[in-house]
Short mmCIF file of C-alpha atoms in Angstrom, two decimals:
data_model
loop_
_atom_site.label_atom_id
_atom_site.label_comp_id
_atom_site.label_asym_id
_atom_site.label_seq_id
_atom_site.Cartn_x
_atom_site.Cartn_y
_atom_site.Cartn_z
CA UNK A 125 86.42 -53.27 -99.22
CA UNK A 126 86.30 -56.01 -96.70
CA UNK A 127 89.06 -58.81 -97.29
CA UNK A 128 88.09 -61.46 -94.84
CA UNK A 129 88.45 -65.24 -94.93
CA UNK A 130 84.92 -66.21 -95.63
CA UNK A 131 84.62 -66.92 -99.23
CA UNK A 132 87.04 -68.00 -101.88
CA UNK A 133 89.95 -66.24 -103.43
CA UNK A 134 89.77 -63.02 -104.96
CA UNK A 135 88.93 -61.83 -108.33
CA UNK A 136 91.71 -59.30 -110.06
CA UNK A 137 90.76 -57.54 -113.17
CA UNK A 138 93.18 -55.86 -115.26
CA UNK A 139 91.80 -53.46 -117.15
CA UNK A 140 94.44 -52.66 -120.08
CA UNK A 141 96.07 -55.60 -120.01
CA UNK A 142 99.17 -55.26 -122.28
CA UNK A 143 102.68 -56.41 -121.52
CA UNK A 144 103.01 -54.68 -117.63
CA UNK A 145 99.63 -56.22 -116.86
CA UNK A 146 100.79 -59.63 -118.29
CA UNK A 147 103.95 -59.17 -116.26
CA UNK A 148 101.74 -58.26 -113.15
CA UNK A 149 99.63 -61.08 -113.86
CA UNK A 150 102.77 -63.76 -114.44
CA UNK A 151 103.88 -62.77 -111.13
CA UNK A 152 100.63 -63.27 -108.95
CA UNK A 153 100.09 -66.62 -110.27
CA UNK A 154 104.19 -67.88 -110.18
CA UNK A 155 104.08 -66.82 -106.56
CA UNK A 156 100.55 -68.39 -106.08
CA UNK A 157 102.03 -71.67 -107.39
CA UNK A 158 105.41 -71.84 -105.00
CA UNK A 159 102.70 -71.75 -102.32
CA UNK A 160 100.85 -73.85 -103.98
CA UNK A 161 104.12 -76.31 -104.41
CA UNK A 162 105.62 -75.52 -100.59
CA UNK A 163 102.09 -77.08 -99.14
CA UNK A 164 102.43 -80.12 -100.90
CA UNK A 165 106.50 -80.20 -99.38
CA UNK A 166 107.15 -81.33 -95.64
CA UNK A 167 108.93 -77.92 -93.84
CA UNK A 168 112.20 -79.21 -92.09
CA UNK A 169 112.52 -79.69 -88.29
CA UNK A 170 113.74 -75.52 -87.59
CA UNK A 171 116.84 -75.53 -85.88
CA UNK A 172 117.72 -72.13 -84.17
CA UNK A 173 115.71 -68.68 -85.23
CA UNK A 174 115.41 -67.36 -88.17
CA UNK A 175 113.17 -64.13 -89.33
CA UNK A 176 109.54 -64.97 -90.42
CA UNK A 177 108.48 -64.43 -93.47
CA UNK A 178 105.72 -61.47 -94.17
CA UNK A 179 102.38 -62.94 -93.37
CA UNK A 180 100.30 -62.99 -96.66
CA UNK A 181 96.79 -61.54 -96.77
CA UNK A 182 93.89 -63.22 -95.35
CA UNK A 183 92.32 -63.76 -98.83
CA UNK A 184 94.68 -63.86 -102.39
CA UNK A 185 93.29 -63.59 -105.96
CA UNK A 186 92.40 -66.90 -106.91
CA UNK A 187 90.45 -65.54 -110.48
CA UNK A 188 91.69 -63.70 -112.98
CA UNK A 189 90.34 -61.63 -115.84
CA UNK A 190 92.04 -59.53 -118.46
CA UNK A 191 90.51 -56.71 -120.09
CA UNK A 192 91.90 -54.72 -123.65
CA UNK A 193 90.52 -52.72 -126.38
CA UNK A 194 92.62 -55.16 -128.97
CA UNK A 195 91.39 -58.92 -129.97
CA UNK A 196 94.86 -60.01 -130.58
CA UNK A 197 95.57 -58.83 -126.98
CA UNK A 198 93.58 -62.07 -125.96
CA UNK A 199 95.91 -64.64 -127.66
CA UNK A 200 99.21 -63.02 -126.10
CA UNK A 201 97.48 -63.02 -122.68
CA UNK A 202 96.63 -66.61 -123.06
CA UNK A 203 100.03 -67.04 -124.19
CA UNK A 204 101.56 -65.90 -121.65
CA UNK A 205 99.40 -66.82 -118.79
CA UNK A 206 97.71 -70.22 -119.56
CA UNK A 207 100.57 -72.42 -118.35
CA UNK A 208 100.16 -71.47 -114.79
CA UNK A 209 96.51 -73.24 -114.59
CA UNK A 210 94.68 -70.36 -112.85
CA UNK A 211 90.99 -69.81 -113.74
CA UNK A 212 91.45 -66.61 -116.44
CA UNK A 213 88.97 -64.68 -118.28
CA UNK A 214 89.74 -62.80 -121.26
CA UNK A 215 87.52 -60.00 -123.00
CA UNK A 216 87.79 -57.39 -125.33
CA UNK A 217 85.63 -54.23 -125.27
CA UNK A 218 84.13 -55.35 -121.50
CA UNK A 219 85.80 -53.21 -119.30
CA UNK A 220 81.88 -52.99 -117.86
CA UNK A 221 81.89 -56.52 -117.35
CA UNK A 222 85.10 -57.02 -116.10
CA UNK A 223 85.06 -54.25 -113.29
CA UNK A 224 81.91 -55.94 -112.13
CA UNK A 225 83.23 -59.42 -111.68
CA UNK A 226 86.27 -57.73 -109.86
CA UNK A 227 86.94 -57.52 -106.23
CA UNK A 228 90.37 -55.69 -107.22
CA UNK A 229 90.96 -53.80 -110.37
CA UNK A 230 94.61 -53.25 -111.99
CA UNK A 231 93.82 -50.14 -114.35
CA UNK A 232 97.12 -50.75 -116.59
CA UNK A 233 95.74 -48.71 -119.63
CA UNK A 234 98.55 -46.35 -121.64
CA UNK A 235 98.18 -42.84 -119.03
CA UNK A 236 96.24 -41.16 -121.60
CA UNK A 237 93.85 -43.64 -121.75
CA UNK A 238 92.51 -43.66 -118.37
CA UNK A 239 89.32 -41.34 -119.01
CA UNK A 240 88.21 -43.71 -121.46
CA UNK A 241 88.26 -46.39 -119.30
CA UNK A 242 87.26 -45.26 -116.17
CA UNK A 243 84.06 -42.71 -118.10
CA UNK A 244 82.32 -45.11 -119.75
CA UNK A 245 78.52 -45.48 -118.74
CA UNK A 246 78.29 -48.14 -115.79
CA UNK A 247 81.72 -47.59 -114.82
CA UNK A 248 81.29 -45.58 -111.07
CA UNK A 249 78.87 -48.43 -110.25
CA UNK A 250 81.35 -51.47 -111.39
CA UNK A 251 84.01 -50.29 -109.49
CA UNK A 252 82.13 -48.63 -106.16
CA UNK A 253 83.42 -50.56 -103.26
CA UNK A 254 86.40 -51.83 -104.45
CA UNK A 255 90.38 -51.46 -104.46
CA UNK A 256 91.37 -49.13 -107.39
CA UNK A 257 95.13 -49.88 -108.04
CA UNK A 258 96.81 -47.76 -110.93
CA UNK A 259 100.13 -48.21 -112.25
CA UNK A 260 99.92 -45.08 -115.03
CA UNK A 261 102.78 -43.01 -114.84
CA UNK A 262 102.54 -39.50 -114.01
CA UNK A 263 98.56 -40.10 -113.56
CA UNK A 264 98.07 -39.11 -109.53
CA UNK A 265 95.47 -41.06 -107.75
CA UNK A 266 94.02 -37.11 -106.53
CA UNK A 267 93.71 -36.65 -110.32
CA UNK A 268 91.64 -40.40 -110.68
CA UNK A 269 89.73 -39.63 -108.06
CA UNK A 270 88.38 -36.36 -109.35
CA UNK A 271 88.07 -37.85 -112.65
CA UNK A 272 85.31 -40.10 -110.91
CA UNK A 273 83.88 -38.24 -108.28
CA UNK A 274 83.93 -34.20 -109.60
CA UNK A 275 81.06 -33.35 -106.81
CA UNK A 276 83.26 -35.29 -104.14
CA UNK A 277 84.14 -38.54 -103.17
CA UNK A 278 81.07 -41.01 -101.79
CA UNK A 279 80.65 -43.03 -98.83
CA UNK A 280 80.49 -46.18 -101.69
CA UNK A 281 83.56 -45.04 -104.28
CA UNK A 282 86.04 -47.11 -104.64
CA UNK A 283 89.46 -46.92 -102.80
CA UNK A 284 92.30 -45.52 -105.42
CA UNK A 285 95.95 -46.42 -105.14
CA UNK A 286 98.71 -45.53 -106.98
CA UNK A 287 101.65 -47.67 -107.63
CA UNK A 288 104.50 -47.83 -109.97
CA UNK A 289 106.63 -50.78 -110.91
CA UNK A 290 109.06 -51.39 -113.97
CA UNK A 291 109.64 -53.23 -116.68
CA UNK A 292 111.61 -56.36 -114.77
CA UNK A 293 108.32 -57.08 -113.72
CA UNK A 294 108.60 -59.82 -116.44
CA UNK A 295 111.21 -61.37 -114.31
CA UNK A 296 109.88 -60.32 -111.29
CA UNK A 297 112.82 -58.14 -110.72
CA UNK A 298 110.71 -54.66 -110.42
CA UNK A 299 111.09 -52.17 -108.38
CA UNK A 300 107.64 -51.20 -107.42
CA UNK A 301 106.67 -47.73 -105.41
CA UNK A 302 103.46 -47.59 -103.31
CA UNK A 303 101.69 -44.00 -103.23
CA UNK A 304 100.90 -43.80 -99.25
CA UNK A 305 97.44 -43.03 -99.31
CA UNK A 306 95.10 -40.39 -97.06
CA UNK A 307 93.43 -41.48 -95.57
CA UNK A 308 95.57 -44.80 -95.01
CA UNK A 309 94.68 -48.18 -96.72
CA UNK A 310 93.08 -50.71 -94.45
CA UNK A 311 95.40 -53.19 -93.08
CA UNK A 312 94.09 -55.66 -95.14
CA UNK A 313 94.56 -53.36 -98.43
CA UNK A 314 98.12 -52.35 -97.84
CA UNK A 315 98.93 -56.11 -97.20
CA UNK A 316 96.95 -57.07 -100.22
CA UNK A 317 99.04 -54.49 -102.35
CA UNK A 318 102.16 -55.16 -100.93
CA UNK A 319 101.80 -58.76 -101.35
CA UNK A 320 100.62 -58.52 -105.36
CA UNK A 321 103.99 -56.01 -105.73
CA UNK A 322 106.26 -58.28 -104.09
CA UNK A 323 105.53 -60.91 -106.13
CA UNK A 324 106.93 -58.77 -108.84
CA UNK A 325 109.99 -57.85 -107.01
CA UNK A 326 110.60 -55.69 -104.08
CA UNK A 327 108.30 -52.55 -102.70
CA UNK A 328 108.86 -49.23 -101.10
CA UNK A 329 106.50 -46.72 -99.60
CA UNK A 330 106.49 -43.41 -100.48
CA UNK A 331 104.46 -40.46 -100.55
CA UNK A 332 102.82 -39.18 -103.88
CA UNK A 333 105.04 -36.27 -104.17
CA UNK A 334 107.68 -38.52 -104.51
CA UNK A 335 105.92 -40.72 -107.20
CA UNK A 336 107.31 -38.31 -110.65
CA UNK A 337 111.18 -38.96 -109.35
CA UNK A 338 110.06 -42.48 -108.60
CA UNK A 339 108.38 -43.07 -112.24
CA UNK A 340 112.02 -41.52 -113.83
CA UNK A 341 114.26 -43.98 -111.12
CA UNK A 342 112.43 -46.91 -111.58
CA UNK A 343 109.66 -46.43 -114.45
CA UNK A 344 112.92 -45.01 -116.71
CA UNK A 345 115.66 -46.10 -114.95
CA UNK A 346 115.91 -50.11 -117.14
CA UNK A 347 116.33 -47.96 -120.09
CA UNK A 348 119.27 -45.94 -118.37
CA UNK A 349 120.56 -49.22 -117.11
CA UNK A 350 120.67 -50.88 -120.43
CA UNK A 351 122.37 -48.32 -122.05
CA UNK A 352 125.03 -48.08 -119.87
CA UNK A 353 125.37 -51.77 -120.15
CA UNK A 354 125.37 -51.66 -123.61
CA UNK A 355 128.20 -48.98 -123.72
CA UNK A 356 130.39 -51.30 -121.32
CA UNK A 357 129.77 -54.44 -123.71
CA UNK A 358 130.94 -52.12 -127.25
CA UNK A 359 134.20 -51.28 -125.27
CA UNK A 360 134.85 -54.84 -124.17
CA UNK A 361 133.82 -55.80 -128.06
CA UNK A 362 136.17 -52.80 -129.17
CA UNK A 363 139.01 -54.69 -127.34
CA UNK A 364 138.58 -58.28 -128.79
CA UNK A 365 135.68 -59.89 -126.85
CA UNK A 366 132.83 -61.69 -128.64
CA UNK A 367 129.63 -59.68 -128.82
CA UNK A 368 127.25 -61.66 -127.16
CA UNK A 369 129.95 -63.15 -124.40
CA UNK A 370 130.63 -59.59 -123.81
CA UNK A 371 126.92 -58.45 -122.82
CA UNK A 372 126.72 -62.02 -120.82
CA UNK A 373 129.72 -60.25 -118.82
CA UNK A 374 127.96 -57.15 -118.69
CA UNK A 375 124.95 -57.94 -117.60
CA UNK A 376 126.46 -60.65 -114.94
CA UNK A 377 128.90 -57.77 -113.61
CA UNK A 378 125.89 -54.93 -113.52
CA UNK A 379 123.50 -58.11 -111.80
CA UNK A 380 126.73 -58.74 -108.88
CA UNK A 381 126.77 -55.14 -108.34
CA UNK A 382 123.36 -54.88 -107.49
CA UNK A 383 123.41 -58.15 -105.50
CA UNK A 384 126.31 -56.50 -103.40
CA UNK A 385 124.25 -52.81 -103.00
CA UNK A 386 121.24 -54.88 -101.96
CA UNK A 387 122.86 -56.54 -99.51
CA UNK A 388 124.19 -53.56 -97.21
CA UNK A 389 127.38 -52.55 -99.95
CA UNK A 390 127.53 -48.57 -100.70
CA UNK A 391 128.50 -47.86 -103.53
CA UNK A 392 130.99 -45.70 -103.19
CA UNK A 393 132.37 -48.24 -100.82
CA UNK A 394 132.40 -50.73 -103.42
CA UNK A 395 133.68 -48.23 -106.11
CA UNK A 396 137.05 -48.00 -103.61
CA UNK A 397 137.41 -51.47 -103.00
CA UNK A 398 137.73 -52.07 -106.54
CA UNK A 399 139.89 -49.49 -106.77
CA UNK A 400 143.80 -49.95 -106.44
CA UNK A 401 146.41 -47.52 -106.44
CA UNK A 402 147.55 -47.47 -110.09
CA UNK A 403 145.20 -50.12 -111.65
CA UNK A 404 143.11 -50.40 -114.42
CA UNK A 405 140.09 -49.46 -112.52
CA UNK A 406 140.94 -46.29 -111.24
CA UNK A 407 142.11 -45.22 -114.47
CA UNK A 408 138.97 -45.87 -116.09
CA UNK A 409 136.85 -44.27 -113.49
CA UNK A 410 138.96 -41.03 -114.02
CA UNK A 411 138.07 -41.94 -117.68
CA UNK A 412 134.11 -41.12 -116.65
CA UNK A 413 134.40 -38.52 -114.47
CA UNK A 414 136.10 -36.61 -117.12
CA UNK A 415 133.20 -37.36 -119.61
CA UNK A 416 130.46 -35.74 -116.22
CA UNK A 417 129.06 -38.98 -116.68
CA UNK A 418 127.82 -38.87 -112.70
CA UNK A 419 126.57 -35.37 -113.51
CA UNK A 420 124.69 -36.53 -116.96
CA UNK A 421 123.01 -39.81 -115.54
CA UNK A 422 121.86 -37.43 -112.42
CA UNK A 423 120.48 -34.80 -114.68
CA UNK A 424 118.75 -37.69 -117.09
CA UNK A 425 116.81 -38.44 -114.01
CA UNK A 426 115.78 -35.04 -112.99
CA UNK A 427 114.62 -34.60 -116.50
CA UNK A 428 112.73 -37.69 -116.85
CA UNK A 429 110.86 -37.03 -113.64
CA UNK A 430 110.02 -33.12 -115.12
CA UNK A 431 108.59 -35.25 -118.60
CA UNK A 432 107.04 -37.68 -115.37
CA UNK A 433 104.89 -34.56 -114.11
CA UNK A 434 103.41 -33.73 -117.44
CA UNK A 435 101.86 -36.67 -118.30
CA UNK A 436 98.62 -36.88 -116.75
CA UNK A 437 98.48 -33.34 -117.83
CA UNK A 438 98.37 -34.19 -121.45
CA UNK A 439 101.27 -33.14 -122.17
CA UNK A 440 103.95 -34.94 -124.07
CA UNK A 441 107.68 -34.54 -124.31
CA UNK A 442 110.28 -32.43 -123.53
CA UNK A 443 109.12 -29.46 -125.18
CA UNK A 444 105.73 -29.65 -123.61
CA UNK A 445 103.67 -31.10 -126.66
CA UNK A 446 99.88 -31.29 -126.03
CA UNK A 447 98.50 -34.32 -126.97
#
């Protein structure tokens, strides 16, 4: 795939376009319209150094089309999308014609979906040449690849990468993990990735055998997040506070905290900071390590990333239900 600055923008498909691909989506064209806005806004005379920003790729999607198997799909996409003011295509049923029109493809499609998508007749020859980037959980990019190319990969197949973001994509909050690849992406794919995932959120590189733990961290991890918030917010509620002030404080406290990891704080650090001798705090924290509650978040991770690892095998659940 060559990504030079000849022509215009690129075209990004989306093939499976349901509420991560909208979020996806959202986020390409909000951060395509701050540029958009900064060009149009005189930069200030810079006074001393400060750290430049990551160049963007040469050439940025420009065209957008989303592809589902549902009709209705079209009117949320629309919905959710049209208010930016980027050209955007909608089809149902035309993965075949939506692959084609693609310089990058998003396959976004439920993980047991995948083989639908990617066998139909046609497809090998929409998508030879270009960037591949999947976002199914526990789906490998080994396991797309062979999927496509059973007598080996050709000189013209198209370059599969595997990525996995969350569900704050909608506020582009994610936490998105890039599959290294082997051979490597092309500097101008890995900035083209990065760049898309960033707009999201933040990005890490990993390598795939680190993608099932990353798909129960950050894939599962909102979910283990919310319920702990949610337990925090019935205790304040327990002891007088209003319902919904209490998950404002909640969520506010459990937003700071991350703010403050971000930004250099460990937590454990933190933890003893908060933590005088004799106060509320470190009575409460006894309070949860009583309950293992370090011990039964750690061990919700390790088995989300073992129920990770079966999915692109088909198999569903903890008890290892074929689907």
């Amino acid at each position: 795939m060559s990504l030079t600055p000849e022509s215009q923008g690129l075209t990004l498909t989306v093939l499976g376009c349901g509420t991560m691909g909208i979020s996806i989506l959202g986020g390409v064209m909000a951060t395509l319209a701050d540029t958009r806005l900064r060009s149009h806004i005189p930069s200030p005379s810079p006074s001393g150094t400060s750290t430049p920003a990551t160049e963007p790729p040469e050439r940025l999607p420009s065209k957008f089309i989303a592809c589902d198997s549902r009709r209705e799909a079209e009117k949320t996409v629309k919905a959710g999308l049209g208010h930016y003011n980027f050209p955007l295509t909608t089809l149902t049923n035309e993965n075949i014609r939506g692959a084609s029109q693609a310089d990058v493809i998003l396959l976004a499609c439920k993980p047991q979906g995948f083989k639908d998508i990617l066998g139909e007749k046609g497809m090998k020859e929409a998508i030879a040449g270009k960037l591949l980037i999947s976002i199914l959980a526990g789906v490998t990019g080994k396991q797309i690849e062979d999927f496509l190319y059973p007598d080996g990969v050709p000189e013209n197949a198209c370059r599969v990468v595997r990525v996995m973001p969350n569900t704050a994509s909608a506020v582009r909050e994610s936490m998105s993990v890039i599959a290294a690849s082997n051979p490597p992406l092309s500097p101008a794919q890995h900035s083209l990735v990065t760049w898309i995932f960033n707009s999201i959120g933040r990005t890490v590189s990993l390598p795939p055998t680190n993608m099932d733990a990353c798909t129960a961290l950050c894939g599962s991890g909102p979910a283990f997040f919310a319920l702990m918030l949610e337990a925090v917010a019935d205790g304040a509620v327990a002891m007088g506070l209003p319902r919904q002030e209490a998950q404002t404080m909640a969520a506010q406290t459990m937003r700071g905290t991350a703010g403050l990891v971000l930004n250099g704080e460990h937590p454990a650090m933190l933890r003893d900071k908060v933590s005088t001798p004799g106060g509320c705090t470190i009575g409460g924290l006894l309070v949860l390590e009583e309950g293992t509650v370090r011990g039964t978040v750690a061990r919700a991770v390790r088995e989300a990333t073992v129920v990770a690892s079966q999915l692109g095998q088909g198999v569903q659940g903890v008890n290892g239900t074929r689907r």
